[in-house]
XYZ file of C-alpha atoms in Angstrom:
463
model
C 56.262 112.457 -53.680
C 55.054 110.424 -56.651
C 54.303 106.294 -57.119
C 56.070 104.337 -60.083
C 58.783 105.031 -62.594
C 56.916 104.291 -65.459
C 53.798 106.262 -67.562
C 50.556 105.119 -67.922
C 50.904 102.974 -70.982
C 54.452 101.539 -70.796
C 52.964 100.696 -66.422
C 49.993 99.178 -68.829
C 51.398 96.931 -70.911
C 53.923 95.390 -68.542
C 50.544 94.326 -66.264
C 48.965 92.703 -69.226
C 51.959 90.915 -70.814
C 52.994 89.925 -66.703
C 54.146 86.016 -66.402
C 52.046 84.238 -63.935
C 54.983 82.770 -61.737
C 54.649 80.442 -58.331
C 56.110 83.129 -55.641
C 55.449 86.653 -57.272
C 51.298 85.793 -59.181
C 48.430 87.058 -57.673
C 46.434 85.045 -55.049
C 44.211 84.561 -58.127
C 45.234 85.624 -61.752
C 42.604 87.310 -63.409
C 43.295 85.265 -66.664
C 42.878 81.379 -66.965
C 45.749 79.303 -67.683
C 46.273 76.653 -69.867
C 43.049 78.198 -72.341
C 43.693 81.794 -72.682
C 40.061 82.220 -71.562
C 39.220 84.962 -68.723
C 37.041 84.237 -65.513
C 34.281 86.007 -64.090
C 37.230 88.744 -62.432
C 37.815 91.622 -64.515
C 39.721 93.763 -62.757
C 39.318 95.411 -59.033
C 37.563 98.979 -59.013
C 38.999 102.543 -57.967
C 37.213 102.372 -55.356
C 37.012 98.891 -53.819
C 41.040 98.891 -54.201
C 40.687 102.235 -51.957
C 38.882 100.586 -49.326
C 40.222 97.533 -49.060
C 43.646 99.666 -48.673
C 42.162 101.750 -46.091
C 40.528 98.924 -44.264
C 44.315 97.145 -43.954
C 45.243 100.625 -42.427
C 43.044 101.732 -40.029
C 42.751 98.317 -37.479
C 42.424 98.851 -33.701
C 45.099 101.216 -33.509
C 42.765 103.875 -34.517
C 41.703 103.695 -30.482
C 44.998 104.372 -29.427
C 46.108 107.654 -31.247
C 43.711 110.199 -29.364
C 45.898 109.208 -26.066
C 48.946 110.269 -27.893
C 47.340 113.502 -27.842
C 47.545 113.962 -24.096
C 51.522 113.437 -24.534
C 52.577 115.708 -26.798
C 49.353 118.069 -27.513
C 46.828 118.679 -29.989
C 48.661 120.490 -32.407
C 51.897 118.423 -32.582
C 50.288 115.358 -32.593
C 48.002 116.058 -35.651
C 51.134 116.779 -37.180
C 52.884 113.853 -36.616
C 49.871 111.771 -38.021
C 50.287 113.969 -41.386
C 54.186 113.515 -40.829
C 53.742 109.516 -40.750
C 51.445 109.323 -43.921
C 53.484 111.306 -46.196
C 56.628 108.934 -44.842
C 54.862 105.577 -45.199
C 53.498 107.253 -48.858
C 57.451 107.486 -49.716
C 58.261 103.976 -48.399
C 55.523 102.323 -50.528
C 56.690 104.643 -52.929
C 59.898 102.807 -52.905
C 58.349 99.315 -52.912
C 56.085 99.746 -56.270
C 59.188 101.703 -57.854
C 62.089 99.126 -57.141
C 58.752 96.078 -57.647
C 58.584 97.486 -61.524
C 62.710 97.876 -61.893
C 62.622 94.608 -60.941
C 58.937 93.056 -62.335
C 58.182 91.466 -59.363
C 54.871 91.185 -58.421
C 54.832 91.052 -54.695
C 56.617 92.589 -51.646
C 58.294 89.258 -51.423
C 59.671 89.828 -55.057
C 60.655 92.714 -54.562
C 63.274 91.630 -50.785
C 63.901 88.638 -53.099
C 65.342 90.780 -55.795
C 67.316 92.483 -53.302
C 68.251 90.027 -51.122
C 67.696 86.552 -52.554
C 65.929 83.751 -50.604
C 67.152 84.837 -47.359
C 65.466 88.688 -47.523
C 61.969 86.992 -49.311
C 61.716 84.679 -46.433
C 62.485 86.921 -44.000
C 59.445 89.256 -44.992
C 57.197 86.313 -45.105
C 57.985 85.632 -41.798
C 57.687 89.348 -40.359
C 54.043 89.364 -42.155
C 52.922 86.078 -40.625
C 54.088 87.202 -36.939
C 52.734 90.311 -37.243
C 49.428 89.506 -38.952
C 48.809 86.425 -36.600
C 49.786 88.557 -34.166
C 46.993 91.265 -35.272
C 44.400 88.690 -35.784
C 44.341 86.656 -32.110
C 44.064 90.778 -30.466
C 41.581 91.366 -32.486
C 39.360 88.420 -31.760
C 40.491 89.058 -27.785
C 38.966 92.397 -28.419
C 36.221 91.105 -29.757
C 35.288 88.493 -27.083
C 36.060 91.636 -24.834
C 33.594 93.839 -26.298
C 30.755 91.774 -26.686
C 31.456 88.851 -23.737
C 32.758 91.385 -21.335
C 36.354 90.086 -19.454
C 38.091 89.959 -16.347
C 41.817 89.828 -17.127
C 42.432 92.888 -14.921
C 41.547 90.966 -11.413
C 37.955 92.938 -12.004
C 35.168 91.920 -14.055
C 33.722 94.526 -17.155
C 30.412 93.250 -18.633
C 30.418 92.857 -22.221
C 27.711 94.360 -24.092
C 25.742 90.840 -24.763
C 25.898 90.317 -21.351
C 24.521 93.682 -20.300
C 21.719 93.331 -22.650
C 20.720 89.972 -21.221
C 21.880 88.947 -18.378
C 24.876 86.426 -18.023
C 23.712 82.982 -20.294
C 25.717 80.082 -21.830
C 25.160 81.404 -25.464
C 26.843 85.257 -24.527
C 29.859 83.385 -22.863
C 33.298 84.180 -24.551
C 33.916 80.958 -25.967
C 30.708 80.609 -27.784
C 30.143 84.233 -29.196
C 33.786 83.799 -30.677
C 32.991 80.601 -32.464
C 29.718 81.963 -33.734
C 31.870 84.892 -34.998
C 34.740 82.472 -36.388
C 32.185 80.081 -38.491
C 29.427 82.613 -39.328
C 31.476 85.907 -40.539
C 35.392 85.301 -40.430
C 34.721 81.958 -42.195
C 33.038 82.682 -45.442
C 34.676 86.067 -46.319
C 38.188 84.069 -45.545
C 37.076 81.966 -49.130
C 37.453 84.488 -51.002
C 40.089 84.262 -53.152
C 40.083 87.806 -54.758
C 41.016 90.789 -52.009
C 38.672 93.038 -54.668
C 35.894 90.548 -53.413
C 36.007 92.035 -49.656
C 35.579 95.524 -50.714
C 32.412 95.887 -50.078
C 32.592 94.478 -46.580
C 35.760 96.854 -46.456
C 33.779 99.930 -47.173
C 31.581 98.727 -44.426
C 34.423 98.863 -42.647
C 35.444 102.262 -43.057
C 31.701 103.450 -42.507
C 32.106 101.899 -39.007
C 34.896 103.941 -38.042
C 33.439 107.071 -39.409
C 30.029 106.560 -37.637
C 32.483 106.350 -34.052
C 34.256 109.297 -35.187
C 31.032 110.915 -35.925
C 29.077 109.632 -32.546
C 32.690 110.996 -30.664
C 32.294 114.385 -32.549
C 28.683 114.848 -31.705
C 28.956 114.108 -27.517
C 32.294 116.413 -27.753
C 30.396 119.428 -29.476
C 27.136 118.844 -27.156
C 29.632 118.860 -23.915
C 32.132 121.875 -25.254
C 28.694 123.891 -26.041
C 26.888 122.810 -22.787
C 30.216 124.087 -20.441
C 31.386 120.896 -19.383
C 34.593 120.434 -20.716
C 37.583 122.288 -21.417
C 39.764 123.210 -24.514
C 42.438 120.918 -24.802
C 45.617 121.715 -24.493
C 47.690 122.689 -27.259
C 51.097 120.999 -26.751
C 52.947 119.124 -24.487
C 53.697 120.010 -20.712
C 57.450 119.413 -19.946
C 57.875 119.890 -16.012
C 61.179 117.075 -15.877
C 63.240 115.006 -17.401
C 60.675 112.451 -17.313
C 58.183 113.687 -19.212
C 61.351 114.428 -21.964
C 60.946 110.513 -22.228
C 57.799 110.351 -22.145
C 57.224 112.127 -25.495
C 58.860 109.060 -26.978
C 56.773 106.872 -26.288
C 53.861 108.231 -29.058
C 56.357 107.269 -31.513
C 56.089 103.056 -31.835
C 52.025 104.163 -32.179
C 52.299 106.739 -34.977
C 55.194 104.890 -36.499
C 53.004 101.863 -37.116
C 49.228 103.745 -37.917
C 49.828 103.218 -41.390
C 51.228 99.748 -41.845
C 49.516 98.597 -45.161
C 52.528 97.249 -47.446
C 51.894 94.071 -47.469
C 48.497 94.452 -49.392
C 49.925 97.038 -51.846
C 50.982 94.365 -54.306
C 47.939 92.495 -53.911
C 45.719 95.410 -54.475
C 48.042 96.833 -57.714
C 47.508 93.058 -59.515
C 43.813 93.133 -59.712
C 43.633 96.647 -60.767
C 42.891 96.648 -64.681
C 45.530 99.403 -64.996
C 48.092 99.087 -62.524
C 49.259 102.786 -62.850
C 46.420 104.080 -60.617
C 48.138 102.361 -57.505
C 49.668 105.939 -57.019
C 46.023 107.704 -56.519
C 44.519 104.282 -54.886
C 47.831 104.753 -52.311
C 47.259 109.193 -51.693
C 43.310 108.421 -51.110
C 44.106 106.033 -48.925
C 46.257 108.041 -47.375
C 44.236 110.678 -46.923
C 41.221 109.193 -46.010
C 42.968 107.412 -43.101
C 44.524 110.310 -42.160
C 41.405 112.664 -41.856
C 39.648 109.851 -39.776
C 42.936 109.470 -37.506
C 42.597 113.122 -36.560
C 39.154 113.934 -36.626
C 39.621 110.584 -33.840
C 42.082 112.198 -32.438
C 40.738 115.691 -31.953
C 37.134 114.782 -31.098
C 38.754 111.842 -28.341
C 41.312 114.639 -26.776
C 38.736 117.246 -26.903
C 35.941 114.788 -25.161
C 37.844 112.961 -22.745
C 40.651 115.566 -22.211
C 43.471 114.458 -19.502
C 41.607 111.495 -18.347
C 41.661 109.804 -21.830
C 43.040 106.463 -21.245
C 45.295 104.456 -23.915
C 42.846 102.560 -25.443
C 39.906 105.682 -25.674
C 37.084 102.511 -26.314
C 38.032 101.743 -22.020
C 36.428 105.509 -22.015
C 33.550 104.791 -23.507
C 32.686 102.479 -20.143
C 31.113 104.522 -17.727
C 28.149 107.266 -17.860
C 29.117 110.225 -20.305
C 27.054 112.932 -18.423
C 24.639 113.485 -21.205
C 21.496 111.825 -22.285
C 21.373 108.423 -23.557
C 24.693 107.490 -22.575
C 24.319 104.305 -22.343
C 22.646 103.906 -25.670
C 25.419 105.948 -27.084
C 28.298 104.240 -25.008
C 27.192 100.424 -26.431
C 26.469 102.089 -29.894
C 30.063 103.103 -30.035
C 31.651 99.380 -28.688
C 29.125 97.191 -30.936
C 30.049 99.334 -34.105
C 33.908 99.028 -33.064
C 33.645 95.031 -32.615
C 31.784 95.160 -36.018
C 34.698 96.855 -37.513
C 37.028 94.408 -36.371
C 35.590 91.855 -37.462
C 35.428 93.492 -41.130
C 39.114 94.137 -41.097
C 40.137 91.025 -40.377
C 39.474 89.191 -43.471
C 41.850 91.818 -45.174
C 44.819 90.763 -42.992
C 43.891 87.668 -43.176
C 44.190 87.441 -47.046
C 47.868 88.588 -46.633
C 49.249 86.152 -43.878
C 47.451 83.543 -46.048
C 49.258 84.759 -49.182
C 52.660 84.743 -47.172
C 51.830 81.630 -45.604
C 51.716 79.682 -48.610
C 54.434 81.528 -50.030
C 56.690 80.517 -46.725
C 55.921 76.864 -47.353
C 55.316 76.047 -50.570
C 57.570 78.147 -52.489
C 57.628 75.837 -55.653
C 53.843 74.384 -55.125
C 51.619 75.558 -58.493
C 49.625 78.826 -58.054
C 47.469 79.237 -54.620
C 44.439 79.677 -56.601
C 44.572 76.240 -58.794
C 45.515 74.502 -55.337
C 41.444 74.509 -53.949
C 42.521 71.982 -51.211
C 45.771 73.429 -49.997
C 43.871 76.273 -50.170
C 41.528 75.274 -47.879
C 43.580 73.146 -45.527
C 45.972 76.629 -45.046
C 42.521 78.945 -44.297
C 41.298 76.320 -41.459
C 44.445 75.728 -40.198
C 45.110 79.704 -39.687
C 41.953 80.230 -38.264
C 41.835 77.362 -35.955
C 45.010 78.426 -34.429
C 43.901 82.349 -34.188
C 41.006 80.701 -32.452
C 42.285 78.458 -29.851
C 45.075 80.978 -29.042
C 42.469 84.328 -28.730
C 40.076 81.544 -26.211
C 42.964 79.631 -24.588
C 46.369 82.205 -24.393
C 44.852 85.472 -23.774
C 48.627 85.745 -22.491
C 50.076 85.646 -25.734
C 48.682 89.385 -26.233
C 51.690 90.183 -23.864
C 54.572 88.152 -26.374
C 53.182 90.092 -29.498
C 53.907 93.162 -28.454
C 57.318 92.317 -28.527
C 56.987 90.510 -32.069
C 54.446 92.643 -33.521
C 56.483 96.265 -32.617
C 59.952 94.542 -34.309
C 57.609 92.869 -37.195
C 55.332 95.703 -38.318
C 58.373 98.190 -38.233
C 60.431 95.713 -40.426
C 57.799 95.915 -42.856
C 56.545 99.090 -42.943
C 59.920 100.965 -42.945
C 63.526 99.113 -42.333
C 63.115 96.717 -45.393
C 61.942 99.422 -47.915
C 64.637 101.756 -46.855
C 67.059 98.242 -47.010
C 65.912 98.105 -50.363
C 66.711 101.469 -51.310
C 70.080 101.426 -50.080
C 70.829 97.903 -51.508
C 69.914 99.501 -54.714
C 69.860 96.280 -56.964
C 68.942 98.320 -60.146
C 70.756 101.092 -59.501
C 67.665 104.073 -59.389
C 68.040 105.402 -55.951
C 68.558 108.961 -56.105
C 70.349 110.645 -52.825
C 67.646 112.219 -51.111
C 66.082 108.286 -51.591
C 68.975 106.693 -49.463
C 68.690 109.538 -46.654
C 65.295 109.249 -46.464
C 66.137 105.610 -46.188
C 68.566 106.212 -43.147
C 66.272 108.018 -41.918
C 63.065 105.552 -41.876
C 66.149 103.018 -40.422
C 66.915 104.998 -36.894
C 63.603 106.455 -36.609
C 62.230 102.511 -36.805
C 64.850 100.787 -34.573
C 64.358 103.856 -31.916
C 60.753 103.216 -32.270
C 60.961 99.428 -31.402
C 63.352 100.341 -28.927
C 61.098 102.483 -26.941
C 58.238 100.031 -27.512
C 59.931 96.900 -26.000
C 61.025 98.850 -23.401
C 58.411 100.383 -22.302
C 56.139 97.018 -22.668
C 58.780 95.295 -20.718
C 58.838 97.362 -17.889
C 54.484 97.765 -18.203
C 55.067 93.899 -17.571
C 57.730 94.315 -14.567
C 55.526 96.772 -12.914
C 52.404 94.558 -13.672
C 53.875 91.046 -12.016
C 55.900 93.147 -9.375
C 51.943 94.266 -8.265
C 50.500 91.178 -8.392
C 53.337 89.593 -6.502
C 52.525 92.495 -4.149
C 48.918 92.168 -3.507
């Protein structure tokens, strides 16, 4: 599978003699209007573009692929993760080739050239559900992790609070809005994504050192007796666990949601035509820490992994310095989080603006509508993550339909539409394809989240 239609130097010259228009131009354009003179930007690195790529990729879900493990086994489950990357590769494959047919700029170009208003606004709106979405778990993770919760009826000490006791300045509310003015503030003014990539390779470090800490108390266990291999593939005693198998799919279908950063990334790359080796390493970087996760999780935790592997990573680990190693793991997985989410939320910005203020001048000439858009997102993220911890339980009915609608139903609509008339056959299979295998996926996911909430209230109504 290869990215873009055109070589090198024709892909060259298009980015340098690109229009700067209102709904398709950068979040910044790396020339000046009006003067013809250049800012201080000169184009986004190699390797900042392949970390700030990576970092919109691998969010908190990377916690909840080892427990897909324990459904369908070790073997069939790494291959599934290699089976997802190589189809999201051919769905942003599909984006950046139907984006240069067309010379749009941005996802939303590119559903606008297919679709008109209608399909532009529509992805807008599936961005800004999802990525809102994304943002208020993350910072309810994040109050978790460090302030500790009780949500479940029974109370789980953050890591703050285990350190010092139970004080006014560790509470929930107060650790988040240190967070929210003191890290997601400033790196939300940046304009350029390139400008986050250092924070994004921090980002990536992060989950490599948890990989790595996993890796290390899994190989000291496996050589000191205590655990088991893990089991190969999946047990299939009934019917049920037929069904059961499913539900891995809404998980691997959306580890590798990234598209709506592709564009962004592509326009402040100085040559445009290395978005196809920016996209693989991505790719492959994100896959190799999904199943060294994976396999190291499985392997430590075995059948009593539980969905989200950090709620492991609670209680003593039967070695030495567990505890060190246990708050080691949570503080550098909070830290993580709150690296990623500048990246996503550059792009609900971005689609934000675009939503309402389709015929405004550029974003970045706009410093006060800039500004008024960043506090207004973040104040919101931050009264709903403090205030509506419930809302976690609406977006997993958005977020499933929203992130699938992205990642694969409107590049395969794209395909099929076929506005310029370059979709091969094996493209508008593929396409079909992506189609069923998303709407099962969201299926399953609803489902089984609605009756997780049924069985949930029936219990409480219960006890």
């Amino acid at each position: 599978m290869t990215i873009g239609g055109l070589s090198p130097a024709e892909n060259k010259g298009r980015r340098s003699n690109k229009e700067i228009l209102d709904e398709k131009s950068p979040l910044l354009p790396t020339k000046r209007e009006g003067d013809g003179g250049f800012d201080e930007f000169n184009g986004a690195s190699f390797s900042g573009a392949v970390f700030n790529l990576s970092t919109t990729i691998v969010g908190a879900g990377i916690m909840a692929l080892p427990a897909t493990m324990k459904v369908v086994g070790l073997l069939p489950g790494i291959a599934m993760i290699i089976f997802f990357a190589f189809l999201t590769e051919a769905s942003i494959e599909m984006l950046i080739r139907f984006s240069r047919a067309g010379k749009t700029v941005s996802y939303a170009g590119v559903m606008g050239d297919a679709f008109g208003k209608v399909g532009k606004m529509l992805l807008q709106i599936c961005v800004i559900i999802n990525n809102v979405g994304v943002l208020i778990v993350y910072m309810i993770i994040i109050g978790d992790v460090l302030s500790g919760t009780s949500s479940s009826g029974v109370h789980h000490s953050g890591v703050l609070e285990g350190w010092f006791g139970e004080h006014w300045w560790n509470g929930r509310f107060f650790v988040l809005l240190v967070t929210a003015l003191a890290i997601f503030a400033p790196l939300a003014c940046f304009k350029h994504i390139d400008s986050l990539r250092f924070t994004s390779a921090l980002s990536v470090a992060l989950a490599v050192v948890f990989v790595v800490i996993t890796a290390g108390i899994a190989i000291v266990k496996l050589l000191s007796g205590s655990i088991s291999a893990p089991k190969l593939f999946p047990s299939i005693p009934d019917l049920a666990s037929v069904w059961n198998l499913f539900t891995v799919v809404p998980v691997l279908v959306t580890a590798y949601i990234c598209h709506y950063n592709v564009h962004t990334v592509e326009n402040e790359l100085d040559d445009s035509s290395q978005i196809k080796p920016i996209v693989w390493t991505s790719l492959v970087l994100c896959s190799t820490v999904y199943i060294a996760t994976s396999f190291f999780g499985f392997l430590l935790f075995g059948e009593s992994i539980l969905d989200d592997v950090l709620a492991n990573f609670d209680s003593n680990l039967g070695i030495p310095y567990s505890s060190l190693l246990n708050d080691a793991v949570r503080v550098s997985y909070a830290v993580h989080l709150m690296l990623v989410f500048p990246i996503i939320f550059h792009a609900l910005r971005l689609n934000l603006d675009g939503l309402l203020f389709p015929s405004a001048r550029p974003f970045s000439s706009d410093n006060q509508r800039f500004a008024l858009i960043t506090v207004g997102l973040l104040s919101v993220i931050f009264l709903a993550a403090n205030f509506i911890p419930s809302i976690w339980d609406a977006f997993q009915f958005t977020g499933a339909t929203a992130a699938v609608c992205i990642g694969f139903i409107f590049p395969a609509a794209i395909t099929l539409r076929d506005p310029h008339g370059i979709a091969t056959k094996w493209d508008k299979i593929l396409s079909v394809f992506m189609i069923v295998l998303a709407v099962l996926s969201n299926a399953i996911a609803i489902y089984s989240d609605a009756y997780s909430l049924f069985k949930k209230g029936k219990a409480l109504t219960w006890s």
